Coordinates of C-alpha atoms (C1' of nucleotides) in Angstrom, one line a residue:
Chain V
N30 CA 85.1 -57.7 -8.4
L31 CA 88.2 -57.4 -6.7
W32 CA 90.0 -55.6 -4.1
S33 CA 93.3 -54.3 -5.0
Q34 CA 95.5 -53.0 -2.5
V35 CA 98.4 -50.8 -2.5
S36 CA 100.4 -50.1 0.4
T37 CA 103.1 -47.7 0.2
S38 CA 105.2 -46.1 2.7
N39 CA 105.0 -42.8 1.1
S40 CA 102.0 -40.9 0.1
N41 CA 103.5 -40.2 -3.3
G42 CA 103.2 -43.8 -4.2
S43 CA 99.7 -43.7 -3.1
F44 CA 98.9 -40.8 -5.2
K45 CA 100.4 -42.5 -8.1
F46 CA 98.4 -45.5 -7.5
L47 CA 95.3 -43.4 -7.3
E48 CA 96.0 -41.8 -10.6
T49 CA 96.6 -45.1 -12.1
A50 CA 93.4 -46.5 -10.8
K51 CA 91.3 -43.5 -11.5
D52 CA 88.6 -45.5 -13.0
L53 CA 88.4 -47.7 -10.0
P54 CA 86.6 -46.5 -7.0
T55 CA 89.2 -46.2 -4.5
I56 CA 89.0 -45.6 -0.9
M57 CA 92.0 -44.2 0.8
T58 CA 92.6 -45.0 4.3
S59 CA 95.4 -43.4 6.1
N60 CA 96.7 -42.4 9.5
I61 CA 97.7 -39.2 8.0
H62 CA 95.0 -36.8 8.6
C63 CA 96.2 -34.0 6.7
L64 CA 93.5 -32.1 4.9
N65 CA 95.9 -31.5 2.1
T66 CA 96.5 -35.1 1.6
M67 CA 92.9 -35.9 1.7
M68 CA 92.0 -33.3 -0.7
K69 CA 94.6 -34.5 -3.0
C70 CA 93.3 -38.0 -2.8
I71 CA 89.8 -37.0 -3.5
A72 CA 90.9 -34.9 -6.3
L73 CA 92.8 -37.7 -7.7
G74 CA 89.7 -39.7 -7.8
A75 CA 89.5 -41.4 -4.5
V76 CA 86.0 -42.1 -3.7
E77 CA 86.6 -41.7 -0.1
F78 CA 89.2 -41.0 2.4
L79 CA 89.0 -42.5 5.8
R80 CA 91.0 -41.8 8.7
K81 CA 92.9 -44.6 9.8
P82 CA 91.3 -45.8 12.9
L83 CA 88.8 -47.7 10.9
S84 CA 85.8 -48.0 13.1
E85 CA 83.2 -50.6 12.7
D86 CA 80.9 -47.9 11.5
K87 CA 83.2 -46.9 8.8
L88 CA 83.5 -50.3 7.7
R89 CA 79.9 -50.9 7.7
N90 CA 79.3 -47.8 5.9
I91 CA 81.7 -48.6 3.2
W92 CA 80.4 -52.1 2.8
Q93 CA 76.9 -51.0 2.7
H94 CA 77.7 -48.9 -0.2
V95 CA 79.5 -51.6 -1.9
V96 CA 76.6 -53.8 -1.4
H97 CA 74.2 -51.3 -2.6
K98 CA 76.3 -50.7 -5.6
A99 CA 76.5 -54.3 -6.3
F100 CA 72.8 -54.8 -5.9
N101 CA 72.1 -51.9 -8.0
A102 CA 74.2 -53.3 -10.7
G103 CA 72.5 -56.6 -10.3
G104 CA 69.2 -55.1 -10.6
S105 CA 69.9 -53.4 -13.8
V106 CA 70.6 -56.6 -15.4
Q107 CA 67.5 -58.4 -15.2
S108 CA 68.8 -61.8 -15.4
K109 CA 71.4 -61.2 -12.9
S110 CA 70.3 -62.7 -9.7
L111 CA 71.3 -61.6 -6.4
K112 CA 73.3 -64.5 -5.6
P113 CA 76.1 -63.8 -8.0
V114 CA 76.4 -60.5 -6.6
K115 CA 76.4 -61.8 -3.2
D116 CA 79.0 -64.2 -4.1
S117 CA 81.2 -61.7 -5.5
I118 CA 80.9 -59.6 -2.5
V119 CA 81.7 -62.4 -0.4
S120 CA 84.7 -63.1 -2.3
M121 CA 85.6 -59.6 -1.9
L122 CA 85.2 -60.0 1.7
E123 CA 87.7 -62.7 1.8
L124 CA 90.1 -60.7 -0.1
K125 CA 89.4 -57.8 2.1
V126 CA 90.0 -59.8 5.1
E127 CA 93.1 -61.1 3.7
L128 CA 94.1 -57.7 2.9
E129 CA 93.5 -56.5 6.3
E130 CA 95.5 -59.2 7.7
N131 CA 98.5 -58.6 5.7
K132 CA 98.3 -55.1 6.3
D133 CA 101.3 -53.9 8.0
E134 CA 100.2 -50.7 9.4
N135 CA 103.2 -50.0 11.3
M136 CA 105.1 -48.5 8.5
E137 CA 102.6 -47.8 6.0
K138 CA 101.7 -44.3 5.7
T139 CA 98.9 -44.5 3.3
E140 CA 97.1 -47.4 2.2
N141 CA 94.4 -47.6 -0.2
V142 CA 91.9 -50.0 -1.1
S143 CA 90.1 -49.9 -4.2
L144 CA 86.8 -51.4 -4.7
A145 CA 86.7 -52.5 -8.2
H146 CA 83.8 -53.9 -9.8
E147 CA 83.6 -56.2 -12.7
S148 CA 84.5 -54.4 -15.8
N149 CA 81.5 -55.8 -17.6
E150 CA 79.5 -54.0 -15.1
Q151 CA 79.6 -51.0 -17.2
Q152 CA 76.3 -50.7 -18.6
S153 CA 76.0 -50.2 -22.2
P154 CA 73.3 -47.7 -22.6
A155 CA 72.4 -49.1 -25.8
R156 CA 70.8 -52.3 -24.9
D157 CA 69.0 -52.3 -21.7
K158 CA 66.6 -54.6 -20.4
H159 CA 63.4 -53.1 -19.6
P160 CA 61.3 -55.9 -20.6
A161 CA 60.6 -57.1 -17.2
P162 CA 58.5 -54.4 -15.8
S163 CA 56.3 -54.0 -18.6
T164 CA 55.7 -57.5 -19.2
W165 CA 55.0 -57.9 -15.6
Q166 CA 52.3 -55.4 -15.4
F167 CA 50.9 -56.5 -18.5
K168 CA 50.6 -59.9 -17.3
Q169 CA 48.6 -58.7 -14.4
V170 CA 46.0 -57.5 -16.7
G171 CA 45.8 -60.7 -18.4
W172 CA 45.1 -62.4 -15.2
L173 CA 42.6 -60.2 -14.0
L174 CA 40.5 -61.4 -16.8
D175 CA 40.2 -64.8 -15.6
D176 CA 40.1 -64.5 -12.0
G177 CA 37.7 -61.9 -11.7
D178 CA 39.7 -60.1 -9.2
C179 CA 38.2 -61.1 -6.0
Q180 CA 38.9 -64.7 -6.5
D181 CA 42.1 -66.2 -5.7
H182 CA 43.3 -69.3 -7.1
I183 CA 45.8 -71.4 -5.7
N184 CA 47.2 -73.7 -8.1
F185 CA 49.3 -76.5 -7.2
S186 CA 50.0 -79.5 -9.0
V187 CA 50.4 -82.7 -7.2
E188 CA 52.3 -85.4 -8.7
K189 CA 51.6 -88.7 -7.5
D190 CA 52.7 -92.0 -8.8
S191 CA 49.9 -94.1 -9.6
V192 CA 49.8 -97.2 -7.7
E193 CA 52.8 -98.9 -6.4
Q194 CA 52.9 -101.1 -9.4
E195 CA 56.2 -100.5 -10.7
G196 CA 55.5 -102.2 -13.9
E197 CA 54.8 -99.1 -15.7
S198 CA 55.3 -96.0 -13.9
K199 CA 52.3 -94.0 -14.7
S200 CA 52.2 -90.8 -12.9
F201 CA 49.6 -88.2 -13.3
E202 CA 49.6 -84.8 -12.3
T203 CA 46.8 -83.3 -10.6
T204 CA 46.3 -79.7 -10.8
C205 CA 44.1 -78.3 -8.2
T206 CA 42.7 -75.0 -8.6
M207 CA 41.0 -73.9 -5.5
S208 CA 39.3 -70.7 -5.4
Q209 CA 38.7 -68.9 -2.2
E210 CA 37.4 -65.7 -1.3
T211 CA 40.2 -63.4 -1.1
L212 CA 40.2 -62.7 2.5
Q213 CA 37.3 -64.5 3.6
A214 CA 37.8 -67.5 5.7
G215 CA 35.6 -69.7 3.9
H216 CA 37.0 -72.7 2.2
P217 CA 35.2 -72.8 -1.0
P218 CA 35.2 -75.9 -3.0
C219 CA 37.9 -76.3 -5.5
F220 CA 38.2 -77.6 -8.9
I221 CA 40.6 -80.2 -9.6
E222 CA 41.8 -80.8 -12.9
T223 CA 43.5 -83.9 -13.2
V224 CA 46.0 -84.3 -15.9
I225 CA 47.3 -87.5 -16.7
K226 CA 50.9 -87.2 -17.1
E227 CA 51.2 -90.6 -18.3
T228 CA 54.7 -91.7 -18.6
G229 CA 55.4 -94.4 -21.0
G230 CA 57.0 -97.6 -19.9
L231 CA 59.5 -96.8 -17.4
T232 CA 62.0 -98.6 -19.3
D233 CA 62.7 -96.1 -21.9
G234 CA 63.8 -93.3 -19.8
A235 CA 62.5 -91.0 -22.4
K236 CA 59.5 -89.9 -20.6
S237 CA 57.5 -88.5 -23.3
E238 CA 57.1 -85.0 -22.2
N239 CA 54.1 -84.9 -24.3
N240 CA 52.5 -84.9 -21.0
I241 CA 50.1 -82.2 -20.6
H242 CA 51.4 -78.9 -19.8
P243 CA 51.7 -78.6 -16.2
N244 CA 50.1 -75.6 -15.0
P245 CA 52.8 -73.1 -15.8
Q246 CA 52.3 -72.5 -19.4
N247 CA 48.8 -72.7 -20.5
K248 CA 47.8 -71.1 -17.4
D249 CA 45.9 -68.9 -19.6
S250 CA 43.1 -71.3 -19.6
L251 CA 42.4 -71.0 -16.0
N252 CA 38.8 -71.3 -16.7
H253 CA 38.9 -73.9 -19.3
S254 CA 39.7 -77.4 -18.7
N255 CA 42.7 -78.4 -20.5
D256 CA 42.7 -81.0 -23.1
V257 CA 43.5 -84.0 -21.2
A258 CA 42.4 -82.5 -18.1
S259 CA 39.2 -83.5 -16.7
D260 CA 37.5 -81.6 -14.1
L261 CA 36.2 -83.0 -11.0
H262 CA 35.0 -81.4 -8.0
T263 CA 36.1 -82.8 -4.9
S264 CA 36.5 -81.9 -1.4
D265 CA 39.8 -80.3 -1.8
G266 CA 41.8 -81.3 1.2
T267 CA 41.2 -84.9 0.9
R268 CA 42.8 -85.5 -2.3
A269 CA 45.5 -83.1 -1.5
N270 CA 47.8 -85.9 -2.1
R271 CA 50.6 -86.1 0.1
K272 CA 53.1 -86.0 -2.5
K273 CA 55.2 -83.2 -3.5
M274 CA 53.2 -80.4 -4.6
K275 CA 54.7 -77.5 -6.2
V276 CA 53.2 -74.3 -5.2
D277 CA 52.4 -72.1 -7.9
W278 CA 52.7 -68.5 -6.8
T279 CA 50.1 -67.0 -8.9
P280 CA 49.8 -63.3 -8.8
E281 CA 46.8 -63.6 -6.6
L282 CA 48.6 -65.8 -4.2
H283 CA 51.5 -63.6 -4.3
K284 CA 49.3 -60.7 -3.7
K285 CA 48.0 -62.2 -0.6
F286 CA 51.5 -63.0 0.4
V287 CA 52.5 -59.4 0.0
Q288 CA 49.6 -58.1 1.8
A289 CA 50.4 -60.4 4.7
V290 CA 54.0 -59.3 4.7
E291 CA 53.1 -55.8 4.7
K292 CA 50.7 -56.1 7.4
L293 CA 53.3 -57.6 9.5
G294 CA 55.9 -55.2 8.4
V295 CA 58.6 -56.4 6.2
D296 CA 61.1 -56.7 8.9
Q297 CA 58.8 -58.7 11.0
A298 CA 57.4 -60.9 8.5
I299 CA 58.2 -64.4 9.3
P300 CA 57.0 -67.4 7.6
S301 CA 54.6 -68.6 10.2
R302 CA 53.0 -65.3 10.6
V303 CA 52.7 -64.7 7.0
L304 CA 51.1 -68.0 6.6
E305 CA 48.6 -67.2 9.2
L306 CA 47.6 -64.0 7.6
M307 CA 47.3 -65.5 4.3
Q308 CA 44.9 -68.0 5.5
V309 CA 45.7 -70.2 2.7
E310 CA 45.7 -73.7 4.0
S311 CA 47.4 -75.9 1.6
L312 CA 50.4 -73.7 2.0
T313 CA 53.1 -74.8 4.2
R314 CA 55.4 -72.8 6.3
H315 CA 58.1 -73.8 4.1
N316 CA 56.4 -72.7 1.1
V317 CA 56.0 -69.3 2.6
A318 CA 59.4 -69.2 3.9
S319 CA 60.8 -70.0 0.6
H320 CA 58.7 -67.3 -1.1
L321 CA 59.7 -64.9 1.6
Q322 CA 63.2 -65.7 0.9
K323 CA 62.8 -64.9 -2.6
Y324 CA 60.8 -61.9 -1.9
R325 CA 63.4 -60.4 0.3
M326 CA 66.0 -61.1 -2.2
R327 CA 64.3 -59.1 -4.7
R328 CA 63.3 -56.1 -3.0
R329 CA 66.3 -54.6 -1.6
P330 CA 64.7 -51.8 0.0
I331 CA 66.6 -50.3 2.7
L332 CA 64.8 -50.6 5.8
P333 CA 65.6 -49.0 9.0
K334 CA 66.7 -51.0 11.8
E335 CA 68.6 -50.7 14.9
D336 CA 71.3 -49.9 12.6
D337 CA 70.2 -46.4 12.8
R338 CA 71.8 -45.6 16.0
R339 CA 75.0 -45.3 14.2
W340 CA 73.6 -43.1 11.6
P341 CA 72.3 -40.2 13.5
H342 CA 69.3 -39.8 11.4
H343 CA 65.9 -38.8 12.4
R344 CA 63.8 -41.6 11.6
K345 CA 63.5 -42.7 15.0
Q346 CA 59.9 -43.3 15.5
E347 CA 59.1 -44.2 12.0
S348 CA 57.0 -47.2 12.1
R349 CA 59.2 -48.5 9.6
S350 CA 57.0 -51.4 9.0
Y351 CA 55.6 -50.2 5.9
Y352 CA 57.3 -48.4 3.2
P353 CA 59.2 -45.7 4.6
Y354 CA 61.8 -47.4 2.6
K355 CA 62.5 -44.5 0.6
P356 CA 65.8 -45.8 -0.1
I357 CA 68.4 -43.4 1.0
M358 CA 70.4 -44.6 -1.8
A359 CA 73.7 -43.4 -1.9
Y360 CA 73.8 -44.4 -5.3
P361 CA 71.9 -42.5 -7.7
P362 CA 71.3 -39.3 -6.0
Y363 CA 69.8 -37.8 -8.9
H364 CA 66.2 -38.1 -8.9
S365 CA 64.1 -38.4 -5.9
N366 CA 61.3 -40.8 -6.3
H367 CA 58.9 -38.4 -7.7
D368 CA 60.8 -37.2 -10.6
L369 CA 60.3 -40.1 -12.8
P370 CA 57.6 -42.1 -11.3
T371 CA 58.5 -45.0 -13.4
S372 CA 62.2 -44.8 -13.6
P373 CA 63.4 -47.1 -10.9
V374 CA 66.5 -46.3 -9.3
Y375 CA 66.7 -49.8 -8.4
P376 CA 65.9 -50.9 -11.8
M377 CA 64.1 -54.0 -10.9
W378 CA 63.1 -54.5 -7.4
G379 CA 63.7 -51.6 -5.3
P380 CA 60.8 -49.9 -3.8
T381 CA 60.6 -47.1 -6.0
G382 CA 58.0 -44.7 -7.1
S383 CA 55.3 -46.1 -9.2
H384 CA 53.3 -47.1 -6.3
T385 CA 49.9 -46.7 -7.7
A386 CA 50.8 -48.6 -10.8
S387 CA 51.6 -51.8 -9.1
M388 CA 49.4 -51.2 -6.2
H389 CA 46.2 -52.5 -7.6
T390 CA 47.3 -55.6 -9.1
W391 CA 49.8 -56.6 -6.7
G392 CA 48.9 -54.5 -3.8
T393 CA 52.5 -53.9 -3.6
P394 CA 53.0 -50.4 -3.5
S395 CA 56.6 -50.3 -3.4
Y396 CA 57.9 -53.3 -5.0
L397 CA 58.2 -53.1 -8.5
P398 CA 58.0 -56.0 -10.7
W399 CA 57.9 -59.1 -8.9
P400 CA 58.8 -62.0 -11.0
P401 CA 59.2 -61.2 -14.5
T402 CA 59.3 -64.6 -15.8
E403 CA 56.6 -65.8 -13.7
I404 CA 54.4 -63.5 -15.5
W405 CA 55.5 -64.6 -18.8
H406 CA 54.5 -68.1 -18.7
R407 CA 51.0 -67.1 -18.3
K408 CA 49.9 -65.9 -21.5
P409 CA 48.2 -62.7 -21.2
Y410 CA 45.1 -62.7 -23.1
L411 CA 45.6 -59.6 -24.8
G412 CA 48.4 -60.1 -27.2
M413 CA 51.2 -57.8 -27.6
H414 CA 53.6 -57.3 -24.9
A415 CA 53.3 -53.7 -25.1
D416 CA 55.4 -52.2 -22.5
A417 CA 52.5 -51.5 -20.3
W418 CA 55.2 -50.7 -18.0
G419 CA 56.5 -48.2 -20.4
C420 CA 59.2 -47.7 -18.0
P421 CA 62.3 -46.6 -19.7
V422 CA 64.6 -48.5 -17.6
M423 CA 67.4 -46.2 -17.5
P424 CA 70.4 -48.0 -16.6
P425 CA 73.1 -46.1 -14.9
L426 CA 74.9 -45.2 -18.0
H427 CA 77.6 -43.6 -16.2
S428 CA 80.3 -45.1 -14.3
P429 CA 78.7 -47.1 -11.7
F430 CA 80.4 -45.3 -9.0
S431 CA 80.1 -41.9 -10.5
S432 CA 78.1 -40.9 -7.5
F433 CA 79.6 -43.0 -5.0
P434 CA 79.0 -41.2 -1.9
Q435 CA 81.8 -39.7 -0.3
N436 CA 82.6 -39.2 3.2
A437 CA 81.6 -42.4 4.7
S438 CA 82.0 -41.4 8.2
G439 CA 81.9 -37.8 8.6
F440 CA 84.4 -37.1 6.0
Q441 CA 84.1 -33.5 6.5
S442 CA 83.6 -33.5 10.1
A443 CA 85.4 -30.9 11.9
S444 CA 87.3 -33.4 13.8
M445 CA 89.3 -34.4 11.0
V446 CA 90.2 -31.0 9.9
N447 CA 91.9 -30.1 13.1
N448 CA 93.0 -33.5 13.8
S449 CA 96.1 -33.5 11.8
C450 CA 97.6 -36.4 13.3
G451 CA 95.5 -39.3 14.3
I452 CA 96.7 -41.2 17.3
P453 CA 95.7 -44.7 17.4
Q454 CA 93.4 -45.1 20.3
K455 CA 93.4 -48.8 20.4
S456 CA 95.2 -51.1 18.2
F457 CA 91.8 -52.3 17.3
D458 CA 90.7 -49.1 16.0
L459 CA 93.6 -48.8 13.8
Q460 CA 93.2 -52.3 12.6
P461 CA 89.8 -53.6 12.8
A462 CA 89.8 -57.2 13.9
E463 CA 89.1 -59.6 11.2
E464 CA 86.0 -60.8 13.0
V465 CA 84.7 -57.3 13.1
I466 CA 85.3 -56.8 9.4
N467 CA 83.7 -60.1 8.7
M468 CA 80.8 -59.4 10.9
V469 CA 80.2 -56.1 9.5
V470 CA 80.4 -57.2 5.9
K471 CA 78.3 -60.1 6.5
E472 CA 75.7 -58.0 8.2
V473 CA 75.6 -55.6 5.4
I474 CA 75.4 -58.3 2.8
N475 CA 72.7 -60.1 4.6
K476 CA 70.6 -57.2 5.1
P477 CA 70.8 -55.3 1.9
W478 CA 67.6 -53.6 2.8
L479 CA 69.1 -51.9 5.7
P480 CA 69.2 -48.2 5.3
L481 CA 72.2 -46.8 3.7
P482 CA 73.8 -44.9 6.4
I483 CA 74.3 -41.3 6.2
G484 CA 73.5 -39.4 3.3
L485 CA 76.9 -39.7 2.1
K486 CA 76.8 -36.8 -0.1
P487 CA 79.5 -36.6 -2.5
P488 CA 81.8 -33.8 -1.8
S489 CA 81.2 -31.4 -4.5
T490 CA 83.9 -31.4 -6.9
D491 CA 83.9 -27.8 -7.0
S492 CA 84.3 -27.3 -3.3
V493 CA 87.1 -29.8 -3.3
L494 CA 88.8 -28.1 -6.2
A495 CA 88.3 -24.8 -4.7
E496 CA 89.8 -25.9 -1.5
L497 CA 92.6 -27.4 -3.3
S498 CA 93.5 -24.4 -5.2
R499 CA 93.3 -22.5 -2.1
Q500 CA 95.8 -24.9 -0.7
G501 CA 97.9 -24.4 -3.7
I502 CA 97.3 -27.8 -5.1
S503 CA 96.2 -27.0 -8.4
S504 CA 98.4 -29.2 -10.5
I505 CA 96.1 -32.0 -10.1
P506 CA 94.4 -33.6 -13.0
P507 CA 90.9 -32.3 -13.1
L508 CA 88.4 -34.8 -11.9
C509 CA 86.2 -34.3 -14.8
S510 CA 88.8 -35.2 -17.2
N511 CA 88.4 -38.8 -16.5
S512 CA 85.3 -40.8 -16.4
F513 CA 85.4 -41.0 -12.8
Chain T
dG4 C1' 61.0 -72.0 13.9
dG5 C1' 63.8 -68.9 10.8
dT6 C1' 67.4 -68.5 7.4
dC7 C1' 70.4 -69.9 4.1
dA8 C1' 72.0 -72.3 0.4
dA9 C1' 72.2 -76.7 -2.2
dA10 C1' 69.4 -79.6 -4.9
dT11 C1' 65.7 -80.1 -8.1
dA12 C1' 62.3 -79.2 -11.3
dT13 C1' 60.7 -76.4 -15.1
Chain A
dA14 C1' 70.9 -71.3 -19.2
dA15 C1' 68.0 -69.2 -16.0
dT16 C1' 64.4 -69.5 -12.6
dA17 C1' 61.3 -71.0 -9.3
dT18 C1' 60.6 -74.1 -5.5
dT19 C1' 61.8 -77.6 -2.5
dT20 C1' 64.9 -79.7 0.7
dG21 C1' 67.9 -80.0 4.3
dA22 C1' 71.2 -78.2 7.3
dC23 C1' 72.3 -75.1 10.9

DNA sequence: GGTCAAATAT
DNA sequence: AATATTTGAC
């Protein structure tokens, strides 16, 4: 990802640049507010044309789209985690800032910034990755078998070193499976399977990993004791060794988590509260916090917030706690959620259609597949990985930005039409302060779930072209000619 | 306490 | 190598 900048003192240069960078989403910013110029830029492939006084809103808007874009891309690639995206965006930010700094607006007439995205981002239609969803769902089923739905199991393995005797470090792992009524307060007994994870003489660092499978893998045998494992019933808490326990977020546990989060409202879900609602002792705030962190990262639903003010949209009173997150994606405008129930716009995590599907098992209506891998290491009883999900993950086969929303901030607002010559109100407006830029970008990045401002609807090519011809600018390379 | 991000563990 | 969790810092 990078920002490329081209500053020219004459619009012609800019146009040239635009043409050169057709395939790169380019945003033109200029203090020239001539419809003609704008049209031309758009026609030449600019994704947006912003009038020079770059307001905070405009910036935010742009960045939100960038972030969305980035996230979308990330989502399509299953393995891709959010972080990288974030990083790249951040790096972009730096460049951006740098750019902004260097910017010498005095002379420049037109300046354009192009938001380029990694070349590899192009998705090859051929090989997609749709495994996640299906597997996920499938897994669910598998689990249902053992748990008998209403029982939740919390598994955590405690690893404690046997006595202090350093002689031979023998550590064993205790896997405690406690069951508890889903929502009931009761604290049922729990089974504790102790697995001796004997570690040979400490000397040879080679800890024979022969050790019994920690919970992860043969989870399958929830019900059966594992080979080496021996079952004992104990009063849970007591032996809840105070060592490091790794919480195993089983689907059930996760489900609870999600329910709690939803009850609170995603935006108000904070670790402590969630923990309360979950009523799962044995879990620490940190555990929840961590999970929450992960949770938030995955679902990047756009969620209304005070951010709305800027985007005169009528969602005022929406108790946006639940899933009003019908993402107002600027991105793939094509299908609205109902078209293809299963085709996620946000390939992986976005709150997309398919509510019902996931609803039952995860009680998560809007969040698609939670953790793909997590699902995997529990072997579903029923073999085959059949794509239960059956979701034809359709990756954006087209240029990622193909539908990049135009008109970030009232592109076609009357104001700009008449306003042929912008007059810098405040130096600030013309040149957003670095802090502002930083702040805005950061905000956007940090809250990917915020609603995408404005329905940035792409200016219809037709209208633009029409207008252009009307203006006598017809010698412009047709938009459609290039992949833009 | 909440968040974030680095460090670990798997 | 990629994730899932845990730790620690802020």
